[in-house]
Structure formats: C-alpha cells, structure tokens
PDB file of C-alpha atoms and ligand atoms in Angstrom:
ATOM      1  CA  MET V   1     116.237  74.505  87.699  1.00  0.00           C
ATOM      2  CA  VAL V   2     115.346  77.647  89.685  1.00  0.00           C
ATOM      3  CA  ASP V   3     111.950  77.547  91.408  1.00  0.00           C
ATOM      4  CA  GLN V   4     109.611  80.476  90.792  1.00  0.00           C
ATOM      5  CA  LEU V   5     110.203  83.202  93.379  1.00  0.00           C
ATOM      6  CA  SER V   6     107.433  83.656  95.928  1.00  0.00           C
ATOM      7  CA  PHE V   7     105.652  87.034  96.104  1.00  0.00           C
ATOM      8  CA  SER V   8     106.998  87.678  99.609  1.00  0.00           C
ATOM      9  CA  TYR V   9     110.530  86.983  98.388  1.00  0.00           C
ATOM     10  CA  GLU V  10     110.096  89.354  95.430  1.00  0.00           C
ATOM     11  CA  VAL V  11     108.821  92.169  97.666  1.00  0.00           C
ATOM     12  CA  GLY V  12     111.660  91.474 100.096  1.00  0.00           C
ATOM     13  CA  ASN V  13     114.149  91.816  97.222  1.00  0.00           C
ATOM     14  CA  LEU V  14     112.616  95.133  96.159  1.00  0.00           C
ATOM     15  CA  MET V  15     113.128  96.408  99.705  1.00  0.00           C
ATOM     16  CA  TYR V  16     116.615  94.970 100.039  1.00  0.00           C
ATOM     17  CA  ALA V  17     118.452  98.208  99.302  1.00  0.00           C
ATOM     18  CA  SER V  18     116.315 100.269 101.669  1.00  0.00           C
ATOM     19  CA  HIS V  19     116.812 100.942 105.361  1.00  0.00           C
ATOM     20  CA  GLY V  20     115.165  98.801 107.993  1.00  0.00           C
ATOM     21  CA  GLU V  21     114.618  95.154 108.790  1.00  0.00           C
ATOM     22  CA  PRO V  22     112.874  92.657 106.474  1.00  0.00           C
ATOM     23  CA  ILE V  23     109.110  92.274 106.788  1.00  0.00           C
ATOM     24  CA  THR V  24     109.624  88.713 108.034  1.00  0.00           C
ATOM     25  CA  ASN V  25     110.501  90.380 111.363  1.00  0.00           C
ATOM     26  CA  CYS V  26     107.021  91.934 111.676  1.00  0.00           C
ATOM     27  CA  LEU V  27     105.451  91.276 115.083  1.00  0.00           C
ATOM     28  CA  GLN V  28     101.920  92.020 113.807  1.00  0.00           C
ATOM     29  CA  CYS V  29     101.572  94.445 116.727  1.00  0.00           C
ATOM     30  CA  GLY V  30      99.479  96.921 114.692  1.00  0.00           C
ATOM     31  CA  ILE V  31     101.339 100.082 115.774  1.00  0.00           C
ATOM     32  CA  CYS V  32     101.801 101.028 112.092  1.00  0.00           C
ATOM     33  CA  SER V  33      98.043 100.778 111.466  1.00  0.00           C
ATOM     34  CA  GLY V  34      97.214 102.717 114.639  1.00  0.00           C
ATOM     35  CA  THR V  35      99.684 105.440 113.619  1.00  0.00           C
ATOM     36  CA  CYS V  36      98.693 105.794 109.968  1.00  0.00           C
ATOM     37  CA  PRO V  37      96.741 109.009 109.186  1.00  0.00           C
ATOM     38  CA  ALA V  38      95.436 107.522 105.919  1.00  0.00           C
ATOM     39  CA  VAL V  39      94.276 104.151 107.252  1.00  0.00           C
ATOM     40  CA  GLU V  40      90.560 104.949 107.085  1.00  0.00           C
ATOM     41  CA  PHE V  41      90.841 105.259 103.294  1.00  0.00           C
ATOM     42  CA  MET V  42      92.760 101.985 102.867  1.00  0.00           C
ATOM     43  CA  ASP V  43      91.201  98.643 101.906  1.00  0.00           C
ATOM     44  CA  HIS V  44      93.674  96.916 104.251  1.00  0.00           C
ATOM     45  CA  THR V  45      95.692  98.357 107.103  1.00  0.00           C
ATOM     46  CA  PRO V  46      99.501  98.373 106.824  1.00  0.00           C
ATOM     47  CA  ARG V  47      99.639  95.491 109.336  1.00  0.00           C
ATOM     48  CA  GLN V  48      97.176  93.479 107.268  1.00  0.00           C
ATOM     49  CA  ILE V  49      99.103  94.147 104.031  1.00  0.00           C
ATOM     50  CA  ILE V  50     102.305  92.845 105.627  1.00  0.00           C
ATOM     51  CA  GLY V  51     100.462  89.721 106.800  1.00  0.00           C
ATOM     52  CA  MET V  52      99.056  89.241 103.282  1.00  0.00           C
ATOM     53  CA  ILE V  53     102.517  89.590 101.694  1.00  0.00           C
ATOM     54  CA  ARG V  54     103.951  87.056 104.115  1.00  0.00           C
ATOM     55  CA  ALA V  55     101.106  84.696 103.176  1.00  0.00           C
ATOM     56  CA  ASP V  56     101.960  85.240  99.460  1.00  0.00           C
ATOM     57  CA  LEU V  57      98.475  86.605  98.719  1.00  0.00           C
ATOM     58  CA  LYS V  58      99.788  88.435  95.661  1.00  0.00           C
ATOM     59  CA  ASP V  59      96.503  88.947  93.802  1.00  0.00           C
ATOM     60  CA  GLU V  60      94.776  90.255  96.932  1.00  0.00           C
ATOM     61  CA  VAL V  61      97.651  92.673  97.657  1.00  0.00           C
ATOM     62  CA  MET V  62      97.746  93.891  94.050  1.00  0.00           C
ATOM     63  CA  ALA V  63      93.976  94.486  94.160  1.00  0.00           C
ATOM     64  CA  SER V  64      94.254  96.589  97.335  1.00  0.00           C
ATOM     65  CA  ASN V  65      94.312 100.395  97.283  1.00  0.00           C
ATOM     66  CA  THR V  66      96.480 100.507 100.439  1.00  0.00           C
ATOM     67  CA  TYR V  67      99.877 101.340  98.960  1.00  0.00           C
ATOM     68  CA  TRP V  68      98.377 103.855  96.503  1.00  0.00           C
ATOM     69  CA  THR V  69      96.669 105.576  99.445  1.00  0.00           C
ATOM     70  CA  CYS V  70      99.869 105.797 101.518  1.00  0.00           C
ATOM     71  CA  ALA V  71     100.840 109.455 102.020  1.00  0.00           C
ATOM     72  CA  SER V  72     104.551 108.631 102.581  1.00  0.00           C
ATOM     73  CA  CYS V  73     104.523 110.422 105.926  1.00  0.00           C
ATOM     74  CA  TYR V  74     106.864 107.817 107.491  1.00  0.00           C
ATOM     75  CA  TYR V  75     105.047 107.837 110.873  1.00  0.00           C
ATOM     76  CA  CYS V  76     104.748 104.051 110.715  1.00  0.00           C
ATOM     77  CA  THR V  77     108.422 103.610 109.847  1.00  0.00           C
ATOM     78  CA  VAL V  78     109.720 105.664 112.764  1.00  0.00           C
ATOM     79  CA  ARG V  79     107.371 103.989 115.261  1.00  0.00           C
ATOM     80  CA  CYS V  80     107.736 100.343 114.212  1.00  0.00           C
ATOM     81  CA  PRO V  81     109.299  98.379 117.124  1.00  0.00           C
ATOM     82  CA  ALA V  82     110.800  95.916 114.625  1.00  0.00           C
ATOM     83  CA  GLU V  83     112.420  98.755 112.611  1.00  0.00           C
ATOM     84  CA  ILE V  84     110.711  97.810 109.376  1.00  0.00           C
ATOM     85  CA  ASP V  85     110.608 100.568 106.751  1.00  0.00           C
ATOM     86  CA  ILE V  86     106.891 100.258 106.024  1.00  0.00           C
ATOM     87  CA  ALA V  87     106.763 103.455 103.962  1.00  0.00           C
ATOM     88  CA  ASP V  88     109.440 102.082 101.648  1.00  0.00           C
ATOM     89  CA  MET V  89     107.514  98.816 101.437  1.00  0.00           C
ATOM     90  CA  MET V  90     104.544 100.854 100.116  1.00  0.00           C
ATOM     91  CA  TYR V  91     106.837 102.318  97.438  1.00  0.00           C
ATOM     92  CA  ALA V  92     108.104  98.819  96.619  1.00  0.00           C
ATOM     93  CA  LEU V  93     104.509  97.634  96.134  1.00  0.00           C
ATOM     94  CA  LYS V  94     103.800 100.568  93.811  1.00  0.00           C
ATOM     95  CA  ARG V  95     106.880  99.711  91.725  1.00  0.00           C
ATOM     96  CA  TYR V  96     105.938  96.051  91.647  1.00  0.00           C
ATOM     97  CA  SER V  97     102.351  96.861  90.696  1.00  0.00           C
ATOM     98  CA  MET V  98     103.459  99.096  87.782  1.00  0.00           C
ATOM     99  CA  TRP V  99     106.045  96.523  86.707  1.00  0.00           C
ATOM    100  CA  LYS V 100     103.408  93.773  86.550  1.00  0.00           C
ATOM    101  CA  GLY V 101     100.628  96.048  85.275  1.00  0.00           C
ATOM    102  CA  GLN V 102      98.384  94.756  88.053  1.00  0.00           C
ATOM    103  CA  PHE V 103      96.413  97.236  90.152  1.00  0.00           C
ATOM    104  CA  GLN V 104      92.900  98.127  91.291  1.00  0.00           C
ATOM    105  CA  ALA V 105      90.834  99.657  88.469  1.00  0.00           C
ATOM    106  CA  GLY V 106      89.808 103.297  88.795  1.00  0.00           C
ATOM    107  CA  LEU V 107      92.709 104.499  90.960  1.00  0.00           C
ATOM    108  CA  ILE V 108      94.454 107.767  90.046  1.00  0.00           C
ATOM    109  CA  GLY V 109      97.849 106.618  91.367  1.00  0.00           C
ATOM    110  CA  PRO V 110      98.917 104.194  88.584  1.00  0.00           C
ATOM    111  CA  ASP V 111      97.969 106.613  85.755  1.00  0.00           C
ATOM    112  CA  PHE V 112      99.656 109.484  87.570  1.00  0.00           C
ATOM    113  CA  SER V 113     102.835 107.450  88.209  1.00  0.00           C
ATOM    114  CA  GLU V 114     103.151 106.364  84.598  1.00  0.00           C
ATOM    115  CA  ALA V 115     102.507 109.876  83.267  1.00  0.00           C
ATOM    116  CA  PHE V 116     105.035 111.335  85.717  1.00  0.00           C
ATOM    117  CA  VAL V 117     107.813 108.873  84.833  1.00  0.00           C
ATOM    118  CA  LYS V 118     107.269 109.294  81.077  1.00  0.00           C
ATOM    119  CA  MET V 119     107.333 113.065  81.439  1.00  0.00           C
ATOM    120  CA  ILE V 120     110.580 112.987  83.409  1.00  0.00           C
ATOM    121  CA  VAL V 121     112.179 110.606  80.901  1.00  0.00           C
ATOM    122  CA  ASN V 122     111.089 112.800  77.987  1.00  0.00           C
ATOM    123  CA  SER V 123     112.112 116.179  79.341  1.00  0.00           C
ATOM    124  CA  GLY V 124     114.007 115.724  82.631  1.00  0.00           C
ATOM    125  CA  ARG V 125     111.503 118.044  84.285  1.00  0.00           C
ATOM    126  CA  SER V 126     108.075 117.964  85.849  1.00  0.00           C
ATOM    127  CA  PHE V 127     105.401 120.002  84.022  1.00  0.00           C
ATOM    128  CA  GLU V 128     102.238 120.281  86.097  1.00  0.00           C
ATOM    129  CA  PRO V 129      99.701 121.119  83.334  1.00  0.00           C
ATOM    130  CA  LEU V 130     100.583 117.857  81.558  1.00  0.00           C
ATOM    131  CA  LEU V 131     100.332 115.875  84.795  1.00  0.00           C
ATOM    132  CA  ALA V 132      96.955 117.426  85.556  1.00  0.00           C
ATOM    133  CA  ALA V 133      95.545 115.893  82.373  1.00  0.00           C
ATOM    134  CA  THR V 134      95.940 112.421  83.934  1.00  0.00           C
ATOM    135  CA  TYR V 135      93.784 113.081  86.966  1.00  0.00           C
ATOM    136  CA  LEU V 136      91.404 115.933  86.041  1.00  0.00           C
ATOM    137  CA  PRO V 137      88.909 113.584  84.297  1.00  0.00           C
ATOM    138  CA  LYS V 138      88.346 111.950  87.701  1.00  0.00           C
ATOM    139  CA  PHE V 139      87.504 115.290  89.362  1.00  0.00           C
ATOM    140  CA  SER V 140      84.104 116.939  89.644  1.00  0.00           C
ATOM    141  CA  ALA V 141      83.295 120.023  87.508  1.00  0.00           C
ATOM    142  CA  GLY V 142      83.662 122.241  90.582  1.00  0.00           C
ATOM    143  CA  ASP V 143      87.121 120.824  91.368  1.00  0.00           C
ATOM    144  CA  ILE V 144      88.245 121.305  87.749  1.00  0.00           C
ATOM    145  CA  ILE V 145      87.196 124.975  87.818  1.00  0.00           C
ATOM    146  CA  GLN V 146      89.014 125.469  91.128  1.00  0.00           C
ATOM    147  CA  GLU V 147      92.181 123.780  89.779  1.00  0.00           C
ATOM    148  CA  GLY V 148      91.958 125.864  86.586  1.00  0.00           C
ATOM    149  CA  LEU V 149      91.739 129.111  88.562  1.00  0.00           C
ATOM    150  CA  MET V 150      94.695 128.109  90.717  1.00  0.00           C
ATOM    151  CA  ALA V 151      96.770 127.133  87.644  1.00  0.00           C
ATOM    152  CA  THR V 152      95.943 130.453  85.945  1.00  0.00           C
ATOM    153  CA  GLY V 153      97.119 132.319  89.041  1.00  0.00           C
ATOM    154  CA  LEU V 154     100.372 130.333  89.099  1.00  0.00           C
ATOM    155  CA  VAL V 155     101.070 131.004  85.407  1.00  0.00           C
ATOM    156  CA  LEU V 156     100.279 134.724  85.728  1.00  0.00           C
ATOM    157  CA  SER V 157     102.564 135.054  88.753  1.00  0.00           C
ATOM    158  CA  GLY V 158     105.396 133.258  86.916  1.00  0.00           C
ATOM    159  CA  LYS V 159     105.427 130.307  89.343  1.00  0.00           C
ATOM    160  CA  MET V 160     104.384 127.797  86.653  1.00  0.00           C
ATOM    161  CA  PRO V 161     105.661 127.874  83.037  1.00  0.00           C
ATOM    162  CA  LEU V 162     103.144 127.910  80.189  1.00  0.00           C
ATOM    163  CA  LEU V 163     105.233 125.535  78.053  1.00  0.00           C
ATOM    164  CA  PRO V 164     107.367 122.529  79.133  1.00  0.00           C
ATOM    165  CA  LYS V 165     111.141 122.949  79.245  1.00  0.00           C
ATOM    166  CA  LYS V 166     113.891 120.352  78.800  1.00  0.00           C
ATOM    167  CA  ILE V 167     117.047 119.991  80.851  1.00  0.00           C
ATOM    168  CA  LYS V 168     120.556 120.235  79.413  1.00  0.00           C
ATOM    169  CA  GLY V 169     122.260 116.878  78.780  1.00  0.00           C
ATOM    170  CA  LEU V 170     118.885 115.178  78.271  1.00  0.00           C
ATOM    171  CA  LYS V 171     120.293 112.280  76.211  1.00  0.00           C
ATOM    172  CA  LYS V 172     122.728 111.246  78.957  1.00  0.00           C
ATOM    173  CA  PHE V 173     119.992 111.581  81.563  1.00  0.00           C
ATOM    174  CA  GLN V 174     117.680 109.364  79.471  1.00  0.00           C
ATOM    175  CA  GLN V 175     120.380 106.710  79.055  1.00  0.00           C
ATOM    176  CA  MET V 176     120.909 106.675  82.822  1.00  0.00           C
ATOM    177  CA  VAL V 177     117.196 106.499  83.697  1.00  0.00           C
ATOM    178  CA  ARG V 178     116.376 103.845  81.111  1.00  0.00           C
ATOM    179  CA  ARG V 179     118.841 101.481  82.772  1.00  0.00           C
ATOM    180  CA  ILE V 180     116.549 101.293  85.786  1.00  0.00           C
ATOM    181  CA  ILE V 181     113.061 102.122  84.467  1.00  0.00           C
ATOM    182  CA  PRO V 182     111.509  99.808  81.873  1.00  0.00           C
ATOM    183  CA  ILE V 183     108.806 102.300  80.802  1.00  0.00           C
ATOM    184  CA  GLY V 184     108.901 105.805  79.393  1.00  0.00           C
ATOM    185  CA  GLU V 185     110.634 105.412  76.024  1.00  0.00           C
ATOM    186  CA  PRO V 186     111.694 108.949  74.959  1.00  0.00           C
ATOM    187  CA  SER V 187     109.530 110.337  72.138  1.00  0.00           C
TER     188      SER V 187
HETATM  189  S1  SF4 L 201     104.507  98.357 113.605  1.00  0.00           S
HETATM  190 FE1  SF4 L 201     106.106  97.078 112.676  1.00  0.00          FE
HETATM  191  S2  SF4 L 201     106.069  95.163 113.828  1.00  0.00           S
HETATM  192 FE2  SF4 L 201     104.140  96.233 114.274  1.00  0.00          FE
HETATM  193  S3  SF4 L 201     102.668  95.412 112.749  1.00  0.00           S
HETATM  194 FE3  SF4 L 201     103.566  97.268 111.870  1.00  0.00          FE
HETATM  195  S4  SF4 L 201     105.303  96.530 110.650  1.00  0.00           S
HETATM  196 FE4  SF4 L 201     104.740  94.876 112.046  1.00  0.00          FE
HETATM  197  S1  SF4 L 202     103.925 106.193 105.491  1.00  0.00           S
HETATM  198 FE1  SF4 L 202     101.984 105.538 104.567  1.00  0.00          FE
HETATM  199  S2  SF4 L 202     101.432 103.655 105.650  1.00  0.00           S
HETATM  200 FE2  SF4 L 202     102.971 104.717 106.904  1.00  0.00          FE
HETATM  201  S3  SF4 L 202     101.798 105.959 108.355  1.00  0.00           S
HETATM  202 FE3  SF4 L 202     102.264 107.284 106.600  1.00  0.00          FE
HETATM  203  S4  SF4 L 202     100.480 107.089 105.238  1.00  0.00           S
HETATM  204 FE4  SF4 L 202     100.393 105.367 106.687  1.00  0.00          FE
END
C-alpha cells in the first residue's frame, strides 16, 4: 500500500520539471528574502516558506499570502547560492493552492487566476474587461473611476477590443489545455 505523499514531496514533484535544484538543498541563508522587493507585503519571507514546506506545514503554507504576493521578478532565483528556482516554487504553490482549493480568504490572486484560466479555455484569448470584473469589487471608488477612465482611453484608441474574440481552432486548443488543467470547462 502506498503511503500518503508528504506536502514537501508533493511540492517537490510540482517543481520537478522546472530548472534548478530541489528545495531540500536550501541552506536557509536568507539571500532570497533579502533580495525580494515584495517581502514587506508577505506573511512569511521566501526563506521561511521553504523552511515551512520542508517541515510539512501544509496548512500554514496554504494560509500564507507569500506566493500570491510574489511578483515573479526572479531576483531570488538568480541570486540563490544553491541554485533553487524559488520563483518557480511560488508558481508551484499557486497551482497547488488552486488544485486543493485552499488559500487565504480575501486575496485577489486566487479569484483572478481562476477567472483568467477559464477565460483562456473558453476563448483562447485574454479579455481585460472581463478580468477586471474579478478584482474591481476589491478596489476603492477612486481606483475604479481611474481604471474606468484608463479602459475607456484604451478602447477609444483601439488598443483594447470592446467585445471578446475567439481564436481559430478553439476546439483543438481546448482539448489540449484540458489535458493539463482540471478547471475551466468550456461553456
Ligand atoms: S537563497 Fe537559496 S539557499 Fe538561501 S535561503 Fe533562499 S532558497 Fe535557501
Ligand atoms: S520572484 Fe517573487 S519571491 Fe523571488 S524575489 Fe521576486 S517577488 Fe520575491
């Protein structure tokens, strides 16, 4: 009988196909945390998150905003002395979090991710006005007015379409994507 996989093993598997060494090689030196431009907004630093994964603190990691706050700048990845792809680990945690439906309440990231994937599966293209609907309710009235003015300018200048468009060969694209993404059933 196969034992249940540990959280650290599952995250390691998600990162298997990416570049870099496994997180078990982390020296806990903290260079990633010292490098990260977004660290002040994170519940746990990148170094701490790696330590928590290695300790199999799954619920604590899933409740953290750290990987949703990551800006994917890759500074940590290029500076890590152990050659760990920390930025890709943040992506792996996002995928895992969406897969398990376990994340911190009130974050924009999970709603935005789900809306984005469903939109791509349904049309093969990104359509910003539809995406905006997922995060505008979390903005202040002033921000919404500012976003609305910017969107109007983009539509009037022809840089953003008024209606969504679909790609050619959408059915084949959907078949391909649905092999790897368990959400986003085409409507
Ligand atoms: S820089 Fe690399 S080795 Fe150092 S704590 Fe971060 S992940 Fe670990
Ligand atoms: S990739 Fe993410 S975790 Fe790494 S330095 Fe940039 S913002 Fe920080």
